[in-house]
XYZ file of C-alpha atoms in Angstrom:
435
model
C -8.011 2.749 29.797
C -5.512 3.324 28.360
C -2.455 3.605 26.530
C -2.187 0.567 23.904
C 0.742 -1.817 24.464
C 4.547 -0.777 23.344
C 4.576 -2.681 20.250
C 1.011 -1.430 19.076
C 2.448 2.272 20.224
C 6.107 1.670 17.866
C 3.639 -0.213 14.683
C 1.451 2.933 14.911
C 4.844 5.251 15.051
C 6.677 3.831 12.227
C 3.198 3.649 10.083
C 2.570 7.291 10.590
C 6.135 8.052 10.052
C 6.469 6.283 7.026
C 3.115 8.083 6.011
C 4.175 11.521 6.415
C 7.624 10.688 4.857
C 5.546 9.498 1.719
C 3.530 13.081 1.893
C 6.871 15.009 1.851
C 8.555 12.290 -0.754
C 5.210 12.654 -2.896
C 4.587 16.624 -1.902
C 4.798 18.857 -6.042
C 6.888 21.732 -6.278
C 5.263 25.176 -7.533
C 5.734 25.420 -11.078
C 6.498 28.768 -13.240
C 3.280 30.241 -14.268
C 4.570 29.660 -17.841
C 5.689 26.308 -17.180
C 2.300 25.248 -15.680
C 0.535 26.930 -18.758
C 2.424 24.526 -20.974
C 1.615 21.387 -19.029
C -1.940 22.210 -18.955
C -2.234 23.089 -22.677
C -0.071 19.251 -22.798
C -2.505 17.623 -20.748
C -5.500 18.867 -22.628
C -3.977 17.948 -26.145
C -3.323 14.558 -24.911
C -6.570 13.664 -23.561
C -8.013 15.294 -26.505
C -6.147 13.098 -28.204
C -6.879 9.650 -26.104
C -10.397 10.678 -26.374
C -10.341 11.092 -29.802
C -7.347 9.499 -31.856
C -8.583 9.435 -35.116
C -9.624 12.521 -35.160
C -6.155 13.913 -34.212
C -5.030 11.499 -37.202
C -7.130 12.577 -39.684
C -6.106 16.066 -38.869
C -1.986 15.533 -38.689
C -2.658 13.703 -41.841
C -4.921 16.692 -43.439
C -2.141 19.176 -42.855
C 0.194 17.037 -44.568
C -1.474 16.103 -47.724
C -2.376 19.327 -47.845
C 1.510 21.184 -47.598
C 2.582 18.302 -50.288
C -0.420 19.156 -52.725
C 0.438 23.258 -52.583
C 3.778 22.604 -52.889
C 2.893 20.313 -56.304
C 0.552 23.016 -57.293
C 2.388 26.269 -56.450
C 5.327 24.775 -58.495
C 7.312 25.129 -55.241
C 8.617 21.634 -56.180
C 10.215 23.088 -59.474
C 13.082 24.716 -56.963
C 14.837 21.600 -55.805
C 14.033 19.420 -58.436
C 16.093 17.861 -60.817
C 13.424 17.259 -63.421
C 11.414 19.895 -64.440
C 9.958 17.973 -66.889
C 8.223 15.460 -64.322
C 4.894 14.784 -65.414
C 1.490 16.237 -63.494
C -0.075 12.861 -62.752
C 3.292 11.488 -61.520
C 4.079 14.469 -59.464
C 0.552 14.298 -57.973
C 0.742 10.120 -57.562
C 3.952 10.936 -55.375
C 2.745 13.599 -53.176
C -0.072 11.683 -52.224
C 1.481 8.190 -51.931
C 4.214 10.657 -49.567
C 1.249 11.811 -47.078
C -1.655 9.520 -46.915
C -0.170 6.804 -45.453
C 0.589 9.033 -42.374
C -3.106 8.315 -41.349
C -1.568 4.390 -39.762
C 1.778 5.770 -38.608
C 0.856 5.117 -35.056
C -0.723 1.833 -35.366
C 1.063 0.348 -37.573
C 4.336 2.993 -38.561
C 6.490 -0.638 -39.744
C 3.828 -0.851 -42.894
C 3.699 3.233 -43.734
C 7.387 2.845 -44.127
C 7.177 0.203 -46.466
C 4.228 1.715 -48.189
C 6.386 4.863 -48.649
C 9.741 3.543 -49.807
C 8.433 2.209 -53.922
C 7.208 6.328 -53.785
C 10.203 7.257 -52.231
C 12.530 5.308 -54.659
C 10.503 6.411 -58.199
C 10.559 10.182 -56.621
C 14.469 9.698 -56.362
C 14.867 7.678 -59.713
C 12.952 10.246 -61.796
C 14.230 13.658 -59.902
C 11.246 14.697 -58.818
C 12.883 15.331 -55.580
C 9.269 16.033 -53.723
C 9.797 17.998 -50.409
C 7.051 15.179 -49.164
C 10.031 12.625 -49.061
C 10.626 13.916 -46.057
C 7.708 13.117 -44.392
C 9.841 9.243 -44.016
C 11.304 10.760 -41.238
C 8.041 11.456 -39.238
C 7.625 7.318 -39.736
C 10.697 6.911 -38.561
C 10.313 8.639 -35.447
C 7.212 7.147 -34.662
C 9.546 3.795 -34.857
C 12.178 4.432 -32.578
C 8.728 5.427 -30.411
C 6.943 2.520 -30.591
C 9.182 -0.682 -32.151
C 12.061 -2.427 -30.793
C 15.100 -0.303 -31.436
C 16.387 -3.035 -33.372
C 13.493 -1.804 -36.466
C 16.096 1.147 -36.863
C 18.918 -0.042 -38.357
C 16.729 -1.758 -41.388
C 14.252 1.700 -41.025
C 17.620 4.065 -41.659
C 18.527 2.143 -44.151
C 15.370 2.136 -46.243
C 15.259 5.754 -46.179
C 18.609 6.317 -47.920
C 18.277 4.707 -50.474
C 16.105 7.066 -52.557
C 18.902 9.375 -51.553
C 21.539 7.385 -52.885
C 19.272 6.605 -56.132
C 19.207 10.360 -56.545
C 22.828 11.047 -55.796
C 24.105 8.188 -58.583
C 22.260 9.411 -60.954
C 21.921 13.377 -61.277
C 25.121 13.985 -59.374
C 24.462 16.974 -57.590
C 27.209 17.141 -54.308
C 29.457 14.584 -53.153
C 27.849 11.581 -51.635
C 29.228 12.391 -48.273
C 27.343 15.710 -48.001
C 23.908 14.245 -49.614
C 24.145 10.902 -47.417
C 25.263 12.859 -44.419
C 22.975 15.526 -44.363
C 20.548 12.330 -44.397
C 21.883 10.689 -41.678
C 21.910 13.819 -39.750
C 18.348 13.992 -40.151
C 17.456 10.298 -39.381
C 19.623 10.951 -36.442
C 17.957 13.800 -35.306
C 14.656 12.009 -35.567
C 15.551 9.050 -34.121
C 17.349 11.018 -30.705
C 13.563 12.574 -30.567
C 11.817 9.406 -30.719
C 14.202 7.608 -28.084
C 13.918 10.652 -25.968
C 9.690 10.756 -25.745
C 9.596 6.982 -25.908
C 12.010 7.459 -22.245
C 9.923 10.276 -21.138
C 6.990 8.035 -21.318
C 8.100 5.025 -20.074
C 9.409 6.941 -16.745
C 6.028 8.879 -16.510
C 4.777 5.429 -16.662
C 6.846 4.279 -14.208
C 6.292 7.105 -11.763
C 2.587 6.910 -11.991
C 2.781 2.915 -11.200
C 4.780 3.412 -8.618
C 2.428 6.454 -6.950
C -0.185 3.496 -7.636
C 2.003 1.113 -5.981
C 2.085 3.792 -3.248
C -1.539 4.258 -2.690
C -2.514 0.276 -2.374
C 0.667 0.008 0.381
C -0.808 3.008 2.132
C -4.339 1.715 1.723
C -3.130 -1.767 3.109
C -1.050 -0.240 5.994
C -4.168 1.406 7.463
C -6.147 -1.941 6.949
C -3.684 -3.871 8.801
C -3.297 -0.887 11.473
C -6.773 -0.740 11.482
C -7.665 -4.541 11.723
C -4.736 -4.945 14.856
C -6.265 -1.232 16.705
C -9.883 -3.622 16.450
C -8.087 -6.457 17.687
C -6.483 -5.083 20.627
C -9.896 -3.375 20.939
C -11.590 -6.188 21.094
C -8.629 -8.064 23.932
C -9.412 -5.105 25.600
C -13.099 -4.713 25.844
C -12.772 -9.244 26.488
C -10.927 -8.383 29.561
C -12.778 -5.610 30.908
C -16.476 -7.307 30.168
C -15.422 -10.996 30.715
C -13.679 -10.350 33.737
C -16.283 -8.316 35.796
C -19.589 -10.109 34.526
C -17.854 -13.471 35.642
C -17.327 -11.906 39.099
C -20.673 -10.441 39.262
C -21.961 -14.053 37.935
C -20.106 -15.780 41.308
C -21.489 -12.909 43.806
C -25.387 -12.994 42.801
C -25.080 -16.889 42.917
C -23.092 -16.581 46.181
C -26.052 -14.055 47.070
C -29.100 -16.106 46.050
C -27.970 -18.990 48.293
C -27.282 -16.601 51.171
C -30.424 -14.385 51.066
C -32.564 -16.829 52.540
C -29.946 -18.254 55.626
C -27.986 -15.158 56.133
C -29.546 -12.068 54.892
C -25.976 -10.045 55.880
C -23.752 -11.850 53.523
C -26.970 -11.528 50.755
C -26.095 -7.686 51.373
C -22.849 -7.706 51.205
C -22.990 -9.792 47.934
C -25.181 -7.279 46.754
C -22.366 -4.438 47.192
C -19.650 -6.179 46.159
C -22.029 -6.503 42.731
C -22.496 -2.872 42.809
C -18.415 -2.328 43.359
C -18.031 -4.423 40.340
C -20.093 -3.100 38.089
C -19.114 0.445 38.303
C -15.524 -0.470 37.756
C -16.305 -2.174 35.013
C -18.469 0.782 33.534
C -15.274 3.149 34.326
C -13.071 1.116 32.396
C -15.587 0.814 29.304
C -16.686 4.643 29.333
C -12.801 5.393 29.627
C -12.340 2.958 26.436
C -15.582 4.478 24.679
C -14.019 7.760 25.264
C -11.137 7.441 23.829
C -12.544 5.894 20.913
C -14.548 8.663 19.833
C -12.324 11.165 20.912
C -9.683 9.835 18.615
C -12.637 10.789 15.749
C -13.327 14.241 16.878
C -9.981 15.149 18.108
C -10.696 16.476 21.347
C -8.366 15.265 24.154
C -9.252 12.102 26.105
C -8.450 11.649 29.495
C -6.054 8.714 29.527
C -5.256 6.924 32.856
C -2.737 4.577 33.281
C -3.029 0.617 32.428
C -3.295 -2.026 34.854
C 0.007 -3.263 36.728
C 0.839 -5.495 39.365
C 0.309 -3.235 41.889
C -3.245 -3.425 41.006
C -3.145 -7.751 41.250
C -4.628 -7.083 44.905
C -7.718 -5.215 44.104
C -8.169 -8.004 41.370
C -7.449 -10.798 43.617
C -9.890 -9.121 46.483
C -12.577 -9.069 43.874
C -11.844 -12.760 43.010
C -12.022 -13.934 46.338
C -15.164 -11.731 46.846
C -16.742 -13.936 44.444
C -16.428 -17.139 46.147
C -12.843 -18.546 44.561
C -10.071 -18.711 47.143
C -6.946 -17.508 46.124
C -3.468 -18.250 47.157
C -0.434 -15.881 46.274
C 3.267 -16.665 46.180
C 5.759 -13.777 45.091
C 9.512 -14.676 44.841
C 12.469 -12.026 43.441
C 11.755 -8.381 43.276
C 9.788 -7.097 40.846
C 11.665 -4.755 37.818
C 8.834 -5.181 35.421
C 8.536 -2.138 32.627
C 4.608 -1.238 32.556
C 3.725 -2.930 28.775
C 5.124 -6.157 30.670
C 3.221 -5.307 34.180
C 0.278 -5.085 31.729
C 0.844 -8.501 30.141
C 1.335 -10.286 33.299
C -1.843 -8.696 35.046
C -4.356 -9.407 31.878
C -3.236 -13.055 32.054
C -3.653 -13.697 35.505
C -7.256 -11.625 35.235
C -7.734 -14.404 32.396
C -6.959 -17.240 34.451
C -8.717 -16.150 36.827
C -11.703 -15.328 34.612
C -11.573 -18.944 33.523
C -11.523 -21.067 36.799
C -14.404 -18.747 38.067
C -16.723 -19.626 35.142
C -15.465 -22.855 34.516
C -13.830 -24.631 37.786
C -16.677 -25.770 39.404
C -17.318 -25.705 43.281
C -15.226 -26.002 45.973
C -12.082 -24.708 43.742
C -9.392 -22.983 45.491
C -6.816 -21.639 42.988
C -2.767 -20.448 43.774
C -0.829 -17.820 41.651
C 3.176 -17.728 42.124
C 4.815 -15.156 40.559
C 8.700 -15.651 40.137
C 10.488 -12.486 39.009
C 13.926 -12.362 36.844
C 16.805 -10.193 35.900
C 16.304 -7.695 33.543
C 12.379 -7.769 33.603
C 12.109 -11.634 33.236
C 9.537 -12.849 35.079
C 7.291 -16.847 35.407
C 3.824 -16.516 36.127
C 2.269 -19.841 36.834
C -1.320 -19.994 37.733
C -3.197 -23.386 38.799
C -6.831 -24.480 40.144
C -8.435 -27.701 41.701
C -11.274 -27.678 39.679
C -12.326 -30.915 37.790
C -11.117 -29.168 34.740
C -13.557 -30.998 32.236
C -15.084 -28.162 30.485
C -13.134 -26.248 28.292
C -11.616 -23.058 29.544
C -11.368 -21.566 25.611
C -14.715 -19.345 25.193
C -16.162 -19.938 21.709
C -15.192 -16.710 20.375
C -11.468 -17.212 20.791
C -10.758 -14.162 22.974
C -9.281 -16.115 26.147
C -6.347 -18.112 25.618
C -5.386 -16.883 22.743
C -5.405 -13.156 23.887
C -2.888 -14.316 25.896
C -0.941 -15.802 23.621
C -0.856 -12.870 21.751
C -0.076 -10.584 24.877
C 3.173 -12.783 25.667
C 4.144 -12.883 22.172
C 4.817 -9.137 22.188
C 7.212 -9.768 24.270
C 8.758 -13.136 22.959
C 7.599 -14.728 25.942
C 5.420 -18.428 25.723
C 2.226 -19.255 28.013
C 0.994 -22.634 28.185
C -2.162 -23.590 29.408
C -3.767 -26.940 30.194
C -4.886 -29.860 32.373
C -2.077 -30.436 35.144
C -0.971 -33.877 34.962
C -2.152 -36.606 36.702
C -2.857 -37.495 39.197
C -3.739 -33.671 40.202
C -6.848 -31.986 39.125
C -7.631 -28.942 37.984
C -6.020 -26.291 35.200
C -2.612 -24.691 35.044
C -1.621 -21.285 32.944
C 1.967 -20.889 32.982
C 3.626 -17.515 31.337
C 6.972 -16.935 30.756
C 8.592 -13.870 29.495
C 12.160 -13.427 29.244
C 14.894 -11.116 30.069
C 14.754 -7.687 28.049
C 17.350 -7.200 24.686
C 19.333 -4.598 25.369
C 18.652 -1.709 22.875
């Protein structure tokens, strides 16, 4: 056994190729120590944080409602307000109204703005001027993060208007540098919302791709895998089938001999023994190289079947009681995968009208060879040809078929037409393509 046919050989090729190419493609560069540090202090926030959302909530939203109630108690408010005069209980209504509604800004940052902006406008209106209006811009970003981009326009818009509140009515700078030094803000935390909400979506789409990746690769070695058990299986069909079919014909051929001719009994008998060890050196060799393909160690390979070997097959044949007639016409330029092809479905054939013919069949094989490697096999009995020459499991014929399909040949196989008897196999395969 046995190199695998030239198309198995080039699927197996471009599969491995296009694995390793995937490896290299899919192969991480080093990172900077500091750089790795990062990511992995990244990673572990976020699955923290998947693990654990509200948690992570509660505790954004703690720091916040904290900052806005020191900065209401440490009268750190009194330095950018406009009103001094602001009442406790409104200044402490605001701050809170400011920073607990951060708790829903992921889930639902549309409604937090909303819930903000009545705060917003009465800490504008009565110039308050809480530091803890700012904390619209943290909504904001989580918009442009998580809602259609269209949400922004209305979102910006809702945000200024405390500012412009504040700006009609205590005056302070021109309305270009208090609405632009808004804007500039809102811009700034928009840009950083766009720019994560991109990040993630191409980390997404990396990661679905590499997943994308992984079921192609898994499916490429199923389908590799199912054709290596297939040709496997034409393989072990034509070693096995063949051989126990000739051994079949020589022990009945010897049972009706032993008792008239004790000689030809013999010779029966060695033939049998011929057989069987060539067919137990062409399964060990297969065996072998199946499990040497697991452990790695080299197998020793020898070349496949061609039709320089059609005599010894023919011989054997003939040995077991079938007459065969040969006809050869054209020189033969055959490349080996096609020798192969040619040799496995006369061996077929053959097979066939040995288990199947009946007695007193006598069977003819003309091979016609081509230009450029074409070549028309046709292979005929005179058997009665009633009982079907397809074995249950579906190895024969259409082993065959799939042999001369490699090549874009066609087989046929059949009754001959009346009124002659028997079965007739003809292959066909082409002239080569010119690469």
């Amino acid at each position: 056994m046995t190199r695998p046919p030239a198309a198995d050989r080039s699927a197996a090729t471009d599969l491995a190729t296009r694995e390793q190419e995937a490896a290299t493609a899919e192969a991480p560069t080093t990172p900077e120590p500091l750089t790795a540090h990062v990511q992995r202090v990244r990673d572990a926030v976020l699955a923290w944080d998947r693990r654990r959302p509200l948690l992570w909530d509660l505790t954004f939203t703690g720091f916040w409602v904290t900052a806005a109630l020191i900065d209401f108690a440490g009268d750190g408010w009194r330095s950018v307000t406009h009103n001094p005069d602001a009442p406790g209980a409104l200044l402490l209504v605001l701050s809170l109204g400011l920073s607990v509604p951060l708790l829903w800004r992921r889930t639902h940052p549309v409604a937090v703005l909303l819930a903000m902006a009545p705060f917003a406008v009465v800490n504008g209106w009565s110039g308050a001027s809480l530091q803890a209006a700012l904390l619209q811009l943290v909504v904001v970003y989580h918009i442009a993060l998580r809602r259609p981009l269209r949400a922004l326009w209305w979102a910006s818009a809702l945000t200024l208007v405390p500012v412009a509140i504040t700006t009609a009515r205590f005056g302070e700078g021109g309305w270009s540098q208090q609405i632009g030094s808004h804007l500039t803000s809102i811009g700034v935390a928009i840009l950083v919302g766009i720019t994560v909400r991109t990040r993630h979506h191409y980390t997404e789409a990396l990661e679905d791709r590499a997943r994308r990746l992984e079921i192609e690769r898994d499916q490429q070695a199923r389908i590799a895998a199912a054709a290596e058990r297939t040709r496997i299986a034409r393989e072990m069909h034509d070693i096995i089938g063949h051989n126990l079919s000739v051994i079949t014909g020589l022990a009945d051929g010897g049972k009706y001999a032993a008792g008239k001719s004790p000689e030809r009994a013999a010779q029966a008998l060695d033939a049998i023994g011929t057989t069987s060890r060539q067919a137990l050196g062409e399964l060990r060799r297969l065996l072998d190289v199946l499990r040497d393909e697991d452990t790695g160690r080299p197998a020793e390979r020898t070349p496949q079947p061609g039709l320089t070997d059609l005599d010894q097959l023919i011989d054997g044949v003939r040995g077991a009681g079938l007459p065969v007639h040969t006809r050869v016409e054209g020189r033969a330029t055959l490349p080996p995968g096609r020798q192969l092809t040619v040799f496995r479905v006369v061996q077929e054939a053959l097979t066939n009208t040995l288990k199947h013919a009946g007695p007193d069949t006598t069977s003819e094989i003309s091979i016609a060879h081509g230009d450029r490697g074409a070549v028309t096999v046709t292979i005929t009995d005179t058997g009665t040809g009633s009982p079907p020459r397809t074995p249950s499991d579906g190895s024969g014929i259409p082993g065959m078929r799939e042999r001369t399909a490699l090549y874009g040949g066609t087989l046929e196989a059949g009754p001959r037409p009346h009124p002659e008897r028997g079965w007739r196999v003809r292959l066909h395969l082409p002239e080569e393509t010119p690469q």
